Coordinates of C-alpha atoms in Angstrom, one line a residue:
Chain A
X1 CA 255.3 164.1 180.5
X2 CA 252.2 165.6 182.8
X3 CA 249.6 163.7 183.3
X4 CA 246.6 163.9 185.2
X5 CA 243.6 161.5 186.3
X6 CA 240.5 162.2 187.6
X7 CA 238.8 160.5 190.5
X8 CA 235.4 159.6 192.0
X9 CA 232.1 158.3 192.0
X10 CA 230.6 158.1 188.8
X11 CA 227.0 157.8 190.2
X12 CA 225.5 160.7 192.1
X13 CA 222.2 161.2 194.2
X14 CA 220.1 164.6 193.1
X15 CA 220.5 167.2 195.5
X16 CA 224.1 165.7 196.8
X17 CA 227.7 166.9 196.1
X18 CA 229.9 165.3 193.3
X19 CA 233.0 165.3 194.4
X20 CA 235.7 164.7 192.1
X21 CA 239.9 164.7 192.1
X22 CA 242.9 165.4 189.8
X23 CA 245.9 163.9 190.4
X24 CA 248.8 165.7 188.5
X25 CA 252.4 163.6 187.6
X26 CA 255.3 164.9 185.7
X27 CA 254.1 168.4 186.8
X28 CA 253.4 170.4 190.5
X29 CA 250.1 171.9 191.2
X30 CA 252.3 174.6 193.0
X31 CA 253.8 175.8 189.4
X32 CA 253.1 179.2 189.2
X33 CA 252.9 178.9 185.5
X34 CA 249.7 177.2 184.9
X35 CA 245.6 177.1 186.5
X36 CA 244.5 173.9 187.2
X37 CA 240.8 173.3 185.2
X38 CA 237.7 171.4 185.5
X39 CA 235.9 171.5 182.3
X40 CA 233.0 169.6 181.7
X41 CA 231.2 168.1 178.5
X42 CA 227.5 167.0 178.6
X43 CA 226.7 164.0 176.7
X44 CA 226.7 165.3 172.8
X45 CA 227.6 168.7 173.3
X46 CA 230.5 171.2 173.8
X47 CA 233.1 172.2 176.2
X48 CA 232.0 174.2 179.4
X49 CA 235.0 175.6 181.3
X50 CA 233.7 175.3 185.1
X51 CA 236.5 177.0 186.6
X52 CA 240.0 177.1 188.2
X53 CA 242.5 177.4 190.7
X54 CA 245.9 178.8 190.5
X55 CA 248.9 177.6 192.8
X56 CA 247.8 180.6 195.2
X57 CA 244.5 179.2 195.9
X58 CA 242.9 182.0 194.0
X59 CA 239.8 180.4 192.4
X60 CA 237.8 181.6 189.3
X61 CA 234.5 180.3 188.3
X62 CA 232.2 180.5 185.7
X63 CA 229.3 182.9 186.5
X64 CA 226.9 180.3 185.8
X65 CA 227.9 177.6 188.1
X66 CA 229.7 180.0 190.7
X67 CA 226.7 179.2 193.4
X68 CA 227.5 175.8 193.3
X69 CA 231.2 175.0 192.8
X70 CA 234.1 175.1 194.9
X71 CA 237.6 174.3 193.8
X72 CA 240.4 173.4 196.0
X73 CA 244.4 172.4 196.4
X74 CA 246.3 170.0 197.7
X75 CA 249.9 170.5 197.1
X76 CA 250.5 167.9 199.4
X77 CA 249.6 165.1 197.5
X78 CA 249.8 166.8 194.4
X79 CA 246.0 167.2 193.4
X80 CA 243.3 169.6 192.5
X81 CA 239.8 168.6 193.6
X82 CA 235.8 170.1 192.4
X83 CA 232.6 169.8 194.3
X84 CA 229.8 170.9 192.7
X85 CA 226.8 170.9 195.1
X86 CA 223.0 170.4 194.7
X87 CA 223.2 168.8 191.4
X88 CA 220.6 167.8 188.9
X89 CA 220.6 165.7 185.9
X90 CA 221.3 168.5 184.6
X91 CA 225.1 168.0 185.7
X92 CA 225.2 164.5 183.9
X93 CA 228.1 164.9 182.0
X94 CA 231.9 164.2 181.2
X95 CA 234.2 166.1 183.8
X96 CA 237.7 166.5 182.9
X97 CA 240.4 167.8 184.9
X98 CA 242.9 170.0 183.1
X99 CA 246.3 172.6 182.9
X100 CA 245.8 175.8 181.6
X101 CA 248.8 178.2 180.4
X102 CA 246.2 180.7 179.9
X103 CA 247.3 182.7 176.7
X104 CA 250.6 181.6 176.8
X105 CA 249.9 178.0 175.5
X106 CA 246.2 177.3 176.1
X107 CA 245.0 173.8 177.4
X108 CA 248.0 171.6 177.0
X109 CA 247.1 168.7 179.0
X110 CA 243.5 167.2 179.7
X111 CA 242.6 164.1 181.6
X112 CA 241.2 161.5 180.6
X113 CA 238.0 162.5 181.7
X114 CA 235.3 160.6 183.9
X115 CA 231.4 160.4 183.2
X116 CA 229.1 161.0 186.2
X117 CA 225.9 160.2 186.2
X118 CA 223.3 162.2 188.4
X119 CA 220.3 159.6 189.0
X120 CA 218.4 159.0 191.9
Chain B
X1 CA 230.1 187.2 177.9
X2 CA 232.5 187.0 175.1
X3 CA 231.5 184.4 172.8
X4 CA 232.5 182.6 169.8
X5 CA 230.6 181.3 166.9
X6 CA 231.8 178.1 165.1
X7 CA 229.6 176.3 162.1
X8 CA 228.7 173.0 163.0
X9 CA 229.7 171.2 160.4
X10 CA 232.4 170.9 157.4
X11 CA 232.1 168.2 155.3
X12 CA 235.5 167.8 152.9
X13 CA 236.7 165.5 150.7
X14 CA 240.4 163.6 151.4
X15 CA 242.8 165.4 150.2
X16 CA 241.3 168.5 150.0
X17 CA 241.8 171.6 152.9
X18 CA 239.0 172.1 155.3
X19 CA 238.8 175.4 156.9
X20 CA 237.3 175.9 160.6
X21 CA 236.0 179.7 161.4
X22 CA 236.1 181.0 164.8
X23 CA 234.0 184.2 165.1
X24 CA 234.5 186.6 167.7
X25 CA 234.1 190.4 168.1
X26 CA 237.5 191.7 167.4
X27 CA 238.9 188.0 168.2
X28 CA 242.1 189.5 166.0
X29 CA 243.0 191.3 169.8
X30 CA 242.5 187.7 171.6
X31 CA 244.9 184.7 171.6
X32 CA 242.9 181.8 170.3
X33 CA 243.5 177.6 170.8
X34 CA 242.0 175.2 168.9
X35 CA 241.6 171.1 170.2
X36 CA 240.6 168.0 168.3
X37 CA 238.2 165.5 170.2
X38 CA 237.7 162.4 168.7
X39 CA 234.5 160.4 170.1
X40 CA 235.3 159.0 173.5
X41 CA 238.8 160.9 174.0
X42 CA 239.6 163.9 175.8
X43 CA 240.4 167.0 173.3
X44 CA 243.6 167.5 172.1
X45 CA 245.7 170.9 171.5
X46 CA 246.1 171.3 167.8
X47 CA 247.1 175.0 167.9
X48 CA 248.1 177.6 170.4
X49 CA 248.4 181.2 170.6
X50 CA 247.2 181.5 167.3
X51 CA 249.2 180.1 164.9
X52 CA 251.6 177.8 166.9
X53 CA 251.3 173.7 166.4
X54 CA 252.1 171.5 169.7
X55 CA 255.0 169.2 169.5
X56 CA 253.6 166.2 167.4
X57 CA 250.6 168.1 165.4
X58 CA 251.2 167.6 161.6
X59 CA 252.1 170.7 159.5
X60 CA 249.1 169.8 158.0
X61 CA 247.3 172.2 160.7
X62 CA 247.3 175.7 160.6
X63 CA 245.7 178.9 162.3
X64 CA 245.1 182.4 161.7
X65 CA 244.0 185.6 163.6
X66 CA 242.6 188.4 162.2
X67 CA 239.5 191.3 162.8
X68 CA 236.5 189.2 163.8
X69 CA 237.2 185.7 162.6
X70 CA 239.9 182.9 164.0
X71 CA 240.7 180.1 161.2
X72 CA 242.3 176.6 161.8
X73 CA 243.1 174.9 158.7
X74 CA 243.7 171.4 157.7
X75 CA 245.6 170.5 154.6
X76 CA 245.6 166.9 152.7
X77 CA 242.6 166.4 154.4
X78 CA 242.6 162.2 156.1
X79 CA 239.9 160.0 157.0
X80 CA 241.7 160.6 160.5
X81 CA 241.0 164.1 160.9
X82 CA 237.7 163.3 161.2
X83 CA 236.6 164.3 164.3
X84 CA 235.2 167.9 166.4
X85 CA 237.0 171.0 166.4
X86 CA 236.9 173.6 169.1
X87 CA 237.9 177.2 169.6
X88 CA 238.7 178.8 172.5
X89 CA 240.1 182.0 174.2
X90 CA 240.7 183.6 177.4
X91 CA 238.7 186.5 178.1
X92 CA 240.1 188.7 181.3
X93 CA 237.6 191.7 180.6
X94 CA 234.7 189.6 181.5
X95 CA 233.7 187.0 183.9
X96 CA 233.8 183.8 182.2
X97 CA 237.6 183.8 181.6
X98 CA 237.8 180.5 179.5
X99 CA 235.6 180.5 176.6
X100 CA 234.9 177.9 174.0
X101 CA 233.8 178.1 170.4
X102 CA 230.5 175.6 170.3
X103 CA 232.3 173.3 168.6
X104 CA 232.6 172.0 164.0
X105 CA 232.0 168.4 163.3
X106 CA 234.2 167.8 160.4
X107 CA 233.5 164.9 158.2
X108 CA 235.8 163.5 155.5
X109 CA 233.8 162.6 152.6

């Protein structure tokens, strides 16, 4: 059974980076089957896909974030990680980590997802 | 962008089926997924590619596919189905390659 878990602060300064990590079981992050998500939910709202990476370490963003977001791989340990720099409260929200078959199967597996908070 | 149009609500009464559009232009030529989210839990996978239920999903959940409108359907409606539906599609002619619907709230009368 895959799982994944995300990681890291929940409280964040305006202006810094959040920094947050995926740690994948019962699955490898070097599968070239799936892209490895961060989607993100602010408080009462919808889903907004922030991007992903693929086992290659190709990386695709969403337009409206692209300034601001880097995703990157560790197969090492088995984990996916996002910054998003320069952030507002704007970027309060619920970040999930996630595994994407694309058309294939969809979203299959989500994290939990954590809630990080962008207050001075 | 590509985007997709769900109502924001559905009210039903148990027992009854509640249908969730999905509107898209010419979303009949895209493979659509649909997730539950219940408050305070990650979404889960109800459908995929269309008309396919995950291992564990009751038959009770359906999709179609066709011209400009995606449709998941929920039989024998139950208080626990209560929850918010989302659409979503992967979109490789444009930029933002994972799309979501905005989201239904169903409620169970």
């Amino acid at each position: 059974q895959v799982q994944l878990q995300e990681s890291g602060p929940g409280l964040v300064k305006p202006s810094q980076t959040l920094s947050l990590t995926c740690t994948v079981s019962g699955g490898s992050v070097s599968s070239r089957s799936y892209y490895w998500s961060w989607i993100r939910q602010h408080p009462g709202r919808g889903l907004e896909w922030i991007g992903y990476i693929y086992y290659s370490g190709s990386t695709y963003y969403n337009p409206s974030l692209k300034s601001r977001v880097m995703i990157s791989l560790d197969t090492s340990k088995n984990q996916f990680s996002l910054n998003l720099s320069s952030v507002t409260a704007a970027d309060t929200a619920v970040y999930y980590c996630a595994r994407d078959a694309q058309a294939a199967a969809g979203i299959e597996y989500w994290g939990q997802g954590t809630l990080v908070t962008v207050s001075a | 962008s590509y985007v997709l149009t769900q109502p924001p609500s559905v009210s039903v009464a148990p027992g009854e089926t509640a249908m969730i559009t999905c509107g898209g232009n010419n979303i009949g030529s895209k493979i659509v997924h649909w997730y539950q989210q219940k408050p305070g839990q990650a979404p889960v996978q109800v459908i995929h590619y269309d008309t396919v239920r995950p291992s564990g999903i009751p038959e009770r959940f359906s999709g179609s596919n066709s011209g400009n409108t995606a449709t998941l359907s929920i039989s024998r409606v139950e208080a626990g189905d209560e929850a918010d539906y989302y659409c979503q599609v992967w979109d490789s002619s444009g930029d933002l390659y994972v799309v979501f619907g905005g989201g239904t709230k169903v409620t169970v009368l």
